[in-house]
């Protein structure tokens, strides 16, 4: 081993969160406790994902397998895994995922359930059965103070993204990576499968200011807003200087590439989804927090994603997210 290797410490995700929280005088350790639950859940989910084809988790919920067991869809397994890993952590009050109709109130705020965890358990569902990158996205909020118990969980859940105290995601790709922020920069970890632990890869990740890559489902071009059509047409011209198109079809994976390499991801309103397709609470808000923490921008083509006041649990939003310079360029065409 060289001296150089000795100077590069090995830091796990849990260590990183715990140490970062210690720097805040009076920090309760609550966030570390919640994030460690999410970290555990995603390690379990990745183990299902890695053997999905042989693990009886592909396919539909209907029917049973040859052993007479119920065949579960991977996104349902992922949802349950997160609920099971977080549900008993006494500070978690409300959990809600893209898969649920109603919020799961495990402990009311009055009884000490201080936090809300919102998540998309397995983003990119259409890619599950064909072995393309998918991921888990999460957002953590504090319950609001002074809300009468009788009002139920809705006022606590329907907070603007600016109120998030943590956000992150895991991509189950060629390797499994986790990215998280607690409002103090964006940090990236890779799962070392030999020890089953997320190990720090890069602290304070910055999104490149520019990037000549756009990521969009161009099959919907005909029903995009005119400004978006103009941007996409311009990007193909010689004067644009050579753009590339990358579209995985899993937001979390498309975002991860954009975070590291720069460019923009767009899901504008379309004829099929006039409000956009992506969910504000489980997809747009957490990724917007990460983008901004890394120096990027996230907008619904009108205003800042994080300032949108949610009105419904499964509200959808148009999304334009990525490098600050490239988002500004798209917005010039749009406005
Ligand atoms: P899902 O939550 O059902 O997986 O849908 C969200 C996904 C995103 O991951 C992705 O960006 C988008 O749907 C792709 O949609 P489309 O197939 O319309 O391009
Ligand atoms: Mg999704």
XYZ file of C-alpha atoms and ligand atoms in Angstrom:
355
model
C 0.000 0.000 0.000
C 1.323 3.445 -0.899
C 1.252 6.484 1.345
C -1.251 8.018 -1.080
C -3.756 5.235 -0.378
C -3.359 5.773 3.342
C -4.408 9.397 3.039
C -7.691 8.535 1.350
C -10.066 7.474 4.115
C -12.875 4.985 3.604
C -16.140 6.580 4.737
C -19.514 4.859 4.654
C -22.752 6.682 3.928
C -23.946 6.211 7.510
C -20.676 7.575 8.887
C -20.938 10.535 6.538
C -24.485 11.448 7.589
C -23.699 10.997 11.270
C -20.563 13.132 11.118
C -22.284 15.844 9.074
C -25.110 16.031 11.631
C -22.623 16.322 14.499
C -21.424 19.590 13.025
C -24.793 21.160 13.807
C -24.787 22.001 17.518
C -27.847 20.547 19.192
C -28.662 18.220 16.273
C -30.815 15.391 17.539
C -29.516 12.675 15.223
C -33.047 12.282 13.827
C -31.986 12.694 10.207
C -29.192 10.145 10.561
C -31.714 7.682 11.982
C -34.144 8.201 9.100
C -31.488 8.123 6.383
C -30.006 4.940 7.827
C -33.450 3.326 7.479
C -33.653 4.398 3.841
C -30.104 3.181 3.246
C -30.968 -0.234 4.677
C -34.117 -0.443 2.545
C -32.282 0.398 -0.664
C -29.634 -2.233 0.014
C -32.418 -4.792 0.368
C -34.163 -3.506 -2.773
C -30.952 -3.697 -4.773
C -30.568 -7.339 -3.770
C -34.040 -8.030 -5.236
C -33.223 -6.014 -8.351
C -29.933 -7.848 -8.933
C -31.669 -11.248 -9.038
C -35.023 -10.076 -10.348
C -35.151 -12.583 -13.205
C -34.706 -15.539 -10.858
C -36.264 -14.132 -7.730
C -39.989 -14.325 -8.528
C -40.347 -10.566 -8.445
C -40.934 -9.861 -12.114
C -44.405 -9.776 -13.577
C -47.824 -8.973 -12.267
C -49.541 -9.387 -8.947
C -52.073 -11.807 -10.391
C -51.713 -15.542 -9.878
C -49.165 -17.625 -8.039
C -45.803 -19.119 -8.964
C -45.064 -22.821 -9.271
C -44.506 -23.088 -5.532
C -47.928 -21.632 -4.894
C -46.506 -18.317 -3.674
C -47.944 -14.979 -4.710
C -45.857 -13.395 -7.463
C -45.078 -9.843 -6.426
C -44.136 -6.992 -8.672
C -40.782 -5.484 -7.886
C -42.200 -2.029 -7.287
C -44.599 -3.399 -4.670
C -41.772 -5.292 -2.984
C -39.694 -2.094 -2.950
C -42.583 -0.120 -1.471
C -43.115 -2.639 1.317
C -39.400 -2.852 2.045
C -39.120 0.887 2.637
C -42.235 0.864 4.828
C -40.853 -2.029 6.875
C -37.440 -0.407 7.333
C -38.842 2.973 8.372
C -42.161 2.166 10.016
C -40.774 1.225 13.414
C -38.423 4.224 13.675
C -40.288 6.177 16.323
C -39.662 9.622 14.848
C -41.262 8.743 11.486
C -44.829 9.989 11.569
C -46.106 9.760 7.995
C -44.940 7.692 5.033
C -46.340 8.035 1.567
C -45.236 6.666 -1.755
C -46.187 7.030 -5.367
C -47.771 3.570 -5.062
C -50.157 4.451 -2.219
C -53.639 5.920 -2.423
C -53.561 7.241 1.125
C -50.815 8.364 3.521
C -49.613 5.842 6.110
C -49.777 7.584 9.448
C -47.602 5.451 11.716
C -47.434 7.962 14.551
C -49.300 11.238 14.661
C -47.208 14.395 15.032
C -48.745 14.931 18.473
C -47.482 11.519 19.584
C -43.902 12.211 18.440
C -43.971 11.305 14.767
C -41.968 14.324 13.721
C -41.016 13.462 10.153
C -42.642 12.679 6.831
C -40.926 10.435 4.300
C -42.165 10.620 0.710
C -40.774 8.292 -1.920
C -40.968 6.744 -5.339
C -39.935 3.187 -4.407
C -38.940 2.107 -7.887
C -38.776 4.831 -10.480
C -38.761 3.753 -14.109
C -41.234 0.885 -13.743
C -41.423 0.302 -17.475
C -37.719 -0.588 -17.408
C -37.971 -3.138 -14.592
C -38.607 -6.197 -16.721
C -35.988 -5.351 -19.361
C -32.945 -4.911 -17.143
C -32.468 -1.176 -17.644
C -31.437 1.161 -14.794
C -34.140 1.996 -12.270
C -34.001 3.672 -8.876
C -35.538 4.840 -5.612
C -36.157 8.548 -4.911
C -36.894 9.964 -1.446
C -37.730 13.209 0.299
C -37.843 13.996 4.034
C -39.921 16.792 5.579
C -40.628 17.855 9.142
C -44.256 17.877 10.300
C -45.603 21.423 10.613
C -45.988 22.878 14.061
C -49.302 24.101 15.349
C -51.524 22.089 12.996
C -54.507 20.706 14.927
C -54.509 16.886 15.048
C -58.027 16.861 13.575
C -56.734 18.220 10.266
C -55.013 14.896 9.632
C -51.817 14.328 7.636
C -52.555 16.453 4.547
C -51.244 19.852 5.740
C -48.012 18.169 6.802
C -47.513 16.433 3.479
C -48.515 19.299 1.190
C -45.513 21.492 1.934
C -43.383 23.246 -0.645
C -40.144 21.563 -1.690
C -38.202 24.367 -0.021
C -39.195 22.745 3.300
C -37.438 19.447 2.557
C -34.783 18.651 5.164
C -33.225 15.862 3.132
C -33.581 14.285 -0.285
C -31.810 11.656 -2.284
C -31.951 8.710 -4.602
C -30.402 5.368 -5.384
C -29.777 4.161 -8.933
C -29.681 0.406 -9.491
C -27.493 0.633 -12.579
C -24.245 -0.951 -13.713
C -23.329 -0.306 -10.084
C -25.601 0.814 -7.256
C -25.087 4.435 -6.268
C -26.688 6.650 -3.659
C -26.838 10.437 -3.756
C -28.137 12.485 -0.835
C -28.327 16.021 0.474
C -29.386 17.485 3.783
C -29.030 21.012 2.437
C -25.279 21.058 2.820
C -24.050 19.913 -0.588
C -24.624 16.744 -2.554
C -22.727 13.563 -1.777
C -22.289 10.428 -3.849
C -21.696 6.864 -2.628
C -21.184 3.556 -4.405
C -22.356 0.279 -2.955
C -19.417 -2.047 -2.478
C -21.130 -5.394 -3.045
C -18.333 -7.327 -1.370
C -19.074 -5.678 1.988
C -22.697 -4.607 1.351
C -22.029 -0.982 2.272
C -22.338 2.375 0.504
C -18.850 3.924 0.453
C -18.131 7.603 -0.229
C -17.156 8.237 -3.848
C -17.437 12.034 -4.068
C -18.309 14.794 -1.641
C -19.873 18.081 -2.750
C -20.785 16.998 -6.256
C -21.271 19.978 -8.586
C -23.415 19.835 -11.685
C -21.524 21.207 -14.710
C -22.685 24.737 -15.525
C -23.203 23.765 -19.171
C -23.714 20.597 -21.171
C -24.700 19.826 -24.739
C -26.981 16.905 -23.912
C -30.743 17.002 -23.850
C -32.872 14.233 -22.409
C -36.494 14.071 -23.474
C -39.000 11.656 -24.987
C -38.959 13.247 -28.435
C -41.755 10.985 -29.662
C -44.104 13.548 -28.081
C -42.527 16.432 -30.044
C -45.732 17.292 -31.936
C -47.606 18.125 -28.734
C -44.806 19.887 -26.826
C -45.197 23.639 -26.207
C -43.866 25.662 -29.148
C -40.888 27.014 -27.187
C -39.701 23.498 -26.352
C -40.092 22.489 -30.002
C -38.001 25.497 -31.008
C -35.219 24.583 -28.544
C -35.119 20.968 -29.723
C -35.061 22.027 -33.374
C -32.288 24.546 -32.675
C -30.223 21.924 -30.810
C -30.062 19.888 -34.014
C -28.670 22.714 -36.115
C -25.028 23.121 -37.059
C -24.812 26.429 -35.226
C -25.766 24.743 -31.933
C -22.372 23.082 -32.029
C -23.177 19.383 -31.735
C -25.748 18.283 -29.189
C -26.349 14.712 -28.077
C -29.623 13.068 -27.046
C -29.731 10.601 -24.142
C -33.006 9.203 -22.839
C -33.154 6.161 -20.582
C -36.802 6.519 -19.611
C -36.052 6.268 -15.881
C -36.042 9.793 -14.506
C -33.663 8.881 -11.713
C -31.059 7.493 -14.121
C -31.486 10.336 -16.617
C -31.090 12.812 -13.752
C -27.991 11.074 -12.401
C -26.279 11.379 -15.784
C -27.312 15.037 -15.982
C -25.931 15.684 -12.482
C -22.543 14.256 -13.378
C -22.190 15.222 -17.037
C -24.387 18.308 -17.405
C -27.166 19.112 -19.866
C -30.924 19.168 -19.368
C -33.768 16.757 -18.718
C -37.193 17.859 -19.949
C -40.661 16.429 -19.399
C -42.927 19.212 -20.693
C -46.721 19.186 -20.819
C -47.994 16.962 -23.635
C -51.404 16.239 -25.120
C -51.497 12.996 -23.112
C -50.228 14.602 -19.889
C -51.185 18.302 -19.995
C -49.853 18.793 -16.454
C -46.682 16.846 -17.214
C -46.187 13.252 -16.132
C -43.813 13.409 -13.200
C -44.972 13.642 -9.616
C -44.164 16.806 -7.697
C -43.817 15.219 -4.263
C -41.953 11.996 -5.025
C -39.893 12.878 -8.089
C -39.601 16.574 -8.959
C -39.129 18.029 -5.457
C -36.357 15.708 -4.230
C -34.442 15.943 -7.512
C -34.916 19.728 -7.571
C -33.369 19.991 -4.105
C -30.389 17.922 -5.227
C -30.039 19.887 -8.476
C -30.024 23.223 -6.656
C -27.614 21.976 -4.001
C -25.266 20.958 -6.819
C -25.546 24.337 -8.575
C -28.230 23.319 -11.064
C -31.772 24.571 -11.674
C -35.227 22.949 -11.660
C -38.345 24.624 -13.021
C -41.792 23.727 -14.329
C -41.079 26.026 -17.329
C -42.696 28.862 -15.344
C -41.174 29.012 -11.891
C -38.959 27.234 -9.388
C -40.109 23.676 -8.671
C -39.257 23.980 -4.975
C -41.645 26.905 -4.542
C -44.684 25.144 -5.959
C -47.367 24.726 -3.328
C -48.694 21.157 -3.734
C -52.455 20.839 -3.770
C -52.852 17.088 -4.093
C -50.899 14.014 -3.018
C -50.219 12.731 -6.504
C -49.996 16.063 -8.280
C -48.019 16.039 -11.504
C -45.757 18.747 -12.827
C -43.883 19.613 -15.992
C -40.146 19.411 -15.307
C -37.069 21.083 -16.763
C -33.987 20.269 -14.686
C -30.254 20.384 -15.180
C -27.259 22.648 -15.742
C -27.987 26.268 -14.898
C -26.705 27.541 -18.261
C -28.662 25.032 -20.314
C -31.918 25.494 -18.373
C -31.556 29.241 -18.992
C -31.063 28.562 -22.699
C -34.256 26.427 -22.882
C -36.159 29.139 -21.025
C -35.086 31.734 -23.612
C -36.804 29.669 -26.288
C -39.832 29.045 -24.075
C -40.426 32.638 -23.127
P -43.105 5.686 -13.241
O -43.024 6.384 -11.922
O -44.387 4.968 -13.474
O -41.912 4.816 -13.460
O -43.124 6.833 -14.370
C -42.171 7.809 -14.320
C -41.205 7.584 -15.445
C -39.952 8.375 -15.252
O -38.988 7.618 -14.581
C -39.524 8.658 -16.675
O -38.784 9.838 -16.761
C -40.839 8.780 -17.378
O -41.771 8.016 -16.639
C -40.804 8.252 -18.762
O -42.031 8.501 -19.378
P -42.267 8.263 -20.935
O -42.323 6.782 -21.101
O -43.546 8.947 -21.216
O -41.109 8.872 -21.659
Mg -41.348 7.336 -10.925
